[in-house]
Short mmCIF file of C-alpha atoms in Angstrom, two decimals:
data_model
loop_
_atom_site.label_atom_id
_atom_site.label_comp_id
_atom_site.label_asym_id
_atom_site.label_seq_id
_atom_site.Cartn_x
_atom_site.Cartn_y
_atom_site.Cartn_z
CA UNK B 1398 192.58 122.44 148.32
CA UNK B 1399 195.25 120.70 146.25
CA UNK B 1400 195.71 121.77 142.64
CA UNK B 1401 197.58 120.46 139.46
CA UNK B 1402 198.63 122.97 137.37
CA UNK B 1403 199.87 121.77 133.72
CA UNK B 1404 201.57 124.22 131.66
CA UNK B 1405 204.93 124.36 129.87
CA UNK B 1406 205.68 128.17 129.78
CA UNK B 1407 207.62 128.49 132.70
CA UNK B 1408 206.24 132.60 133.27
CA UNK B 1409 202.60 131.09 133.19
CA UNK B 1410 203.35 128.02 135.43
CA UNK B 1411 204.81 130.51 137.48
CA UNK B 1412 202.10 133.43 137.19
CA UNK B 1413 199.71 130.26 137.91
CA UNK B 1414 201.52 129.07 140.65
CA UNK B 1415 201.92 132.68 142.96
CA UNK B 1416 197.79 133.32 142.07
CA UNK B 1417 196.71 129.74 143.56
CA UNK B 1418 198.96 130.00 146.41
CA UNK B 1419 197.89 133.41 147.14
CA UNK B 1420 194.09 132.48 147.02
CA UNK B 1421 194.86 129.83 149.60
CA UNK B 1422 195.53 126.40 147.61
CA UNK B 1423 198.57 124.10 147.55
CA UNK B 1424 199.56 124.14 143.48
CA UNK B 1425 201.68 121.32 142.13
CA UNK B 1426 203.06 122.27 138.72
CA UNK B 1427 203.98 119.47 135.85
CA UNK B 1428 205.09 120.46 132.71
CA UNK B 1429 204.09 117.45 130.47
CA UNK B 1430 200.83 115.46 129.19
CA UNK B 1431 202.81 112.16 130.43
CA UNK B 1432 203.85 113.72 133.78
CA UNK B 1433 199.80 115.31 133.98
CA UNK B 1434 198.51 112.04 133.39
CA UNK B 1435 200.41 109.99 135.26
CA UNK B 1436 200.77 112.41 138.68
CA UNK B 1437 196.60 113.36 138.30
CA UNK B 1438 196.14 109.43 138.60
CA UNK B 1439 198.64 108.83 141.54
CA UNK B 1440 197.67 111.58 143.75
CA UNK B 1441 193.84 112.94 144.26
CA UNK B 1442 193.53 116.32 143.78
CA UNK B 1443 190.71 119.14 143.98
CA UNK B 1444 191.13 120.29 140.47
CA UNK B 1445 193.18 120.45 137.43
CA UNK B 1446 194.27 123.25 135.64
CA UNK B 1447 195.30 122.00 132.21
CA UNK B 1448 196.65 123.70 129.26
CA UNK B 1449 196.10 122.43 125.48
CA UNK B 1450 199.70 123.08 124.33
CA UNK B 1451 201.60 120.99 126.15
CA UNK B 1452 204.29 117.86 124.68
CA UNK B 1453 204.15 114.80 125.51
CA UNK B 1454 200.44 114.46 125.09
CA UNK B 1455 198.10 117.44 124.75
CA UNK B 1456 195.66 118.35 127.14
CA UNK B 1457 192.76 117.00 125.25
CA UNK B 1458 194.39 114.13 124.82
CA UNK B 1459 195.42 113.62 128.68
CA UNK B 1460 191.94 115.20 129.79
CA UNK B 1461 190.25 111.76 127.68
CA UNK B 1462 192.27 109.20 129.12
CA UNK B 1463 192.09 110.38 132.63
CA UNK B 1464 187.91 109.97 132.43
CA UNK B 1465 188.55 106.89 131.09
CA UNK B 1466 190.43 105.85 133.89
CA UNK B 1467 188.14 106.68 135.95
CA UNK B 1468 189.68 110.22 137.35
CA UNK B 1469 186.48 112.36 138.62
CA UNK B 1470 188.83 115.22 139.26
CA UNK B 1471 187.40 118.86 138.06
CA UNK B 1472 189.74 120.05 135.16
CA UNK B 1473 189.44 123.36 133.30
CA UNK B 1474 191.11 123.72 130.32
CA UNK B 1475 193.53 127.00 129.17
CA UNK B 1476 194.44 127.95 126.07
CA UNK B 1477 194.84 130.03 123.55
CA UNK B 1478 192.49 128.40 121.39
CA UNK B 1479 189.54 130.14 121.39
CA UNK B 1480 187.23 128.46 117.99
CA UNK B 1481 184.43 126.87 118.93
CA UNK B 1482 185.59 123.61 117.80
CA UNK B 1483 187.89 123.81 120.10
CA UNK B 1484 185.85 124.54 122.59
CA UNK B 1485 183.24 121.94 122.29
CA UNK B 1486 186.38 119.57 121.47
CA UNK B 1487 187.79 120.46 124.98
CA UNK B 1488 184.38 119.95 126.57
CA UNK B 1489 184.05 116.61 125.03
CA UNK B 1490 187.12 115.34 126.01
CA UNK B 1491 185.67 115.59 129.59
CA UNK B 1492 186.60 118.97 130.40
CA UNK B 1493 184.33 120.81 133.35
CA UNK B 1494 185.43 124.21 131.90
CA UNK B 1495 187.49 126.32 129.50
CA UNK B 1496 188.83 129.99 129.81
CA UNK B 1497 190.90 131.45 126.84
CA UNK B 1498 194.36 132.84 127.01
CA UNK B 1499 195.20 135.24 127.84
CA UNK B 1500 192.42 135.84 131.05
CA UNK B 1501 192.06 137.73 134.49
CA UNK B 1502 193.30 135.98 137.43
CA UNK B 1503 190.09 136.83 138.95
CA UNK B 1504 187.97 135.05 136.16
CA UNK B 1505 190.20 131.73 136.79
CA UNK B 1506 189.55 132.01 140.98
CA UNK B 1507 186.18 132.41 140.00
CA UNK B 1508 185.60 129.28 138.05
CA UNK B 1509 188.07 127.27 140.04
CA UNK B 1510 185.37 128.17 142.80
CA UNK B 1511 182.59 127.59 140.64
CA UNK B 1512 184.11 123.94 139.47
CA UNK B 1513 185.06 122.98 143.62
CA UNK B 1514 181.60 124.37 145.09
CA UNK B 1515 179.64 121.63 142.11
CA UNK B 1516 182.32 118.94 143.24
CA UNK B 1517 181.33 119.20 146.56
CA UNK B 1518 177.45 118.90 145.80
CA UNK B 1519 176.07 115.88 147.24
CA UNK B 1520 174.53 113.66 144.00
CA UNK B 1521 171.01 111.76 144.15
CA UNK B 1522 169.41 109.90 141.54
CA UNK B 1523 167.81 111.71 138.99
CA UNK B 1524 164.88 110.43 137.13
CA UNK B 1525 162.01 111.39 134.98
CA UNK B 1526 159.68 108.89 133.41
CA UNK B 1527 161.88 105.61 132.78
CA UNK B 1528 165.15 107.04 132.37
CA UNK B 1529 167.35 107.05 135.27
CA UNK B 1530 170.67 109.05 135.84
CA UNK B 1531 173.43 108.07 138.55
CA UNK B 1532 175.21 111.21 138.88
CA UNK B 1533 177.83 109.44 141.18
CA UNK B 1534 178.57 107.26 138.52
CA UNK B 1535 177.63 109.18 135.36
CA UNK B 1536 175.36 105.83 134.58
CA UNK B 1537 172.50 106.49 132.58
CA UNK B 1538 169.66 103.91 132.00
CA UNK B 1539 166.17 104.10 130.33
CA UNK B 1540 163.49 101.45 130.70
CA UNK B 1541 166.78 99.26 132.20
CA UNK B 1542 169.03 99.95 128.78
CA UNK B 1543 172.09 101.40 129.40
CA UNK B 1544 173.01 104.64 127.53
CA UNK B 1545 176.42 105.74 126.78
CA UNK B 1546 176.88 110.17 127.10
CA UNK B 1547 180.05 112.35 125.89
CA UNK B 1548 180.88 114.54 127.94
CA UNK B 1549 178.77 117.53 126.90
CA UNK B 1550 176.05 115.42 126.44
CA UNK B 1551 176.14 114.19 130.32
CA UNK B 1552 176.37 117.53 131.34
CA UNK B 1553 173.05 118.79 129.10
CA UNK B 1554 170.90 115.94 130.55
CA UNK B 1555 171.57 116.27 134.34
CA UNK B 1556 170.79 119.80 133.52
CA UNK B 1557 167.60 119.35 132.27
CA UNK B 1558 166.56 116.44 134.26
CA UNK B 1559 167.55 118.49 137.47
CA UNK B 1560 165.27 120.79 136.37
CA UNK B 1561 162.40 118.60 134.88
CA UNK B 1562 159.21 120.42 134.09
CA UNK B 1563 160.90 123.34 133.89
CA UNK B 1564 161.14 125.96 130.92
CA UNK B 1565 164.47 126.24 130.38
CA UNK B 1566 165.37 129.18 127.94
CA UNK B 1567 168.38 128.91 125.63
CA UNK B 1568 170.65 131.43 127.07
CA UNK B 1569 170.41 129.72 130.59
CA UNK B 1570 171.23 126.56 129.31
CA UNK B 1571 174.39 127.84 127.56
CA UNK B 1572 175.22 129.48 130.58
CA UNK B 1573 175.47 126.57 132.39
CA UNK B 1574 176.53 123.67 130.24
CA UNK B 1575 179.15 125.72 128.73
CA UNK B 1576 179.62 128.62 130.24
CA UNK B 1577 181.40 131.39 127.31
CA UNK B 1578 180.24 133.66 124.96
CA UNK B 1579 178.61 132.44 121.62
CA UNK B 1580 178.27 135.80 120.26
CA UNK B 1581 174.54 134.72 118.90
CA UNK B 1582 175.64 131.58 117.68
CA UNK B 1583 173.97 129.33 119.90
CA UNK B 1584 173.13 126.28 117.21
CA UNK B 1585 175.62 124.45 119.15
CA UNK B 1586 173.14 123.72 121.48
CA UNK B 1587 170.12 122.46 118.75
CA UNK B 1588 172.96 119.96 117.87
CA UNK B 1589 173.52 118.35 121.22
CA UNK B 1590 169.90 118.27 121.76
CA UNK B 1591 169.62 116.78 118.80
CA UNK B 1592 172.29 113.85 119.94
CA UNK B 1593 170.40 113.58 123.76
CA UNK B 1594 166.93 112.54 121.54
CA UNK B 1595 168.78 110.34 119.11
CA UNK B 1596 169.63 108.51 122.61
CA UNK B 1597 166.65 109.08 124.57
CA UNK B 1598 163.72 109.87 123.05
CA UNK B 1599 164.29 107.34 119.61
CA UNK B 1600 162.14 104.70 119.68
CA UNK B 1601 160.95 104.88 122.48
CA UNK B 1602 157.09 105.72 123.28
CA UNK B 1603 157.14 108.90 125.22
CA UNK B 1604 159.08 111.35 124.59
CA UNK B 1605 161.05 113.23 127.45
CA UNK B 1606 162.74 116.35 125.79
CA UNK B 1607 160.31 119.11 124.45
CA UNK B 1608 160.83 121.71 122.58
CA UNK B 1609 159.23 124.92 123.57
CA UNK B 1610 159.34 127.13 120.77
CA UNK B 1611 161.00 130.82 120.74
CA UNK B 1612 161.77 130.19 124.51
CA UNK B 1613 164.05 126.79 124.94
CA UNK B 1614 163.59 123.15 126.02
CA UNK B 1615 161.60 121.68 128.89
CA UNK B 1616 162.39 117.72 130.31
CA UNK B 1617 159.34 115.54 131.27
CA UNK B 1618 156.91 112.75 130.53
CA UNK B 1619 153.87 115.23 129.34
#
């Protein structure tokens, strides 16, 4: 497995660099958001590891213009930023992850696993009622309208829709879409549920995303 590793401080890039190699993959290390962006569209790799901090072009900055260039590549984010703005900010930019400075090597192996093993999953089309998601292609249609998805947003639906007519309860939902602590402060996810109906569900006649109260959300046509 081939990873990019982006990060400026030479002791991390280096810290970085002996962990990957030890767990068994072949790190490249650029120091730069022109360099990240540039090498990450030249060569295909397995993953990304991208800091925030870096000159040239920040990580958010590099992680937005590699999506829209059509890079499918698995990046999680490292920082030292830990706010949740910066969070969801990271996750919008098209981030798959994000792990806060300083962590434990064996927390980063473990979601570099977790991002490679969902890379490898083979995609099918996912649909409930009208509405239609490509997960090869991210492409998202209902009733034949194409509907544009941040990031976040993307990641939410397939979630749900993957599990359609399922009770989903809150804390497994931020689990998986994004994965770190809110310390009780989950409205994150009310807001982005919020966006996904403004999308979906607005004016159109049946509504797909329910609310079931004190537990979570369940996806279907009934």
């Amino acid at each position: 497995m081939n990873i990019l590793i982006v990060e400026d401080d030479e002791s991390v890039a280096r810290f970085l660099k002996q962990a990957t190699t030890e767990a068994g993959y072949r790190p490249q290390v650029v120091s730069d958001g022109i360099d990240a962006f540039n090498t990450a569209r030249l060569i295909k790799f397995d993953i990304i590891l991208l800091d925030v901090m870096i000159p040239g072009m920040n990580g958010f900055e590099v992680c937005r213009r590699l999506r829209v260039s059509g890079v499918d590549t698995p990046i999680l984010i490292l920082t030292a930023r830990d706010s949740l703005e910066d969070k969801v900010e990271g996750l919008d930019s098209g981030a798959d992850d994000y792990i806060v400075k300083p962590f434990q090597v064996a927390e980063l192996l473990a979601r570099t696993r977790a991002l490679l093993r969902r890379g490898t999953s083979s995609p099918a089309i996912l649909s409930v009622a009208d509405l239609i998601l490509n997960p090869a292609t991210r492409q998202l249609t209902r009733a034949g309208k194409t509907i544009n998805l941040s990031a976040t947003e993307y990641t939410l639906l397939e979630y749900l829709m993957r599990n359609a007519g399922q009770v989903l309860t809150r804390s497994m939902i931020l689990e998986h879409v994004w994965q770190y602590d809110f310390e009780g402060n989950d409205n994150v996810l009310d807001v982005y549920i919020s966006y996904l109906r403004s999308k979906i569900d607005k004016g159109s006649p049946i509504t797909l995303i329910h609310t079931i109260r004190g537990v979570g959300y369940r996806m279907g046509d009934a």
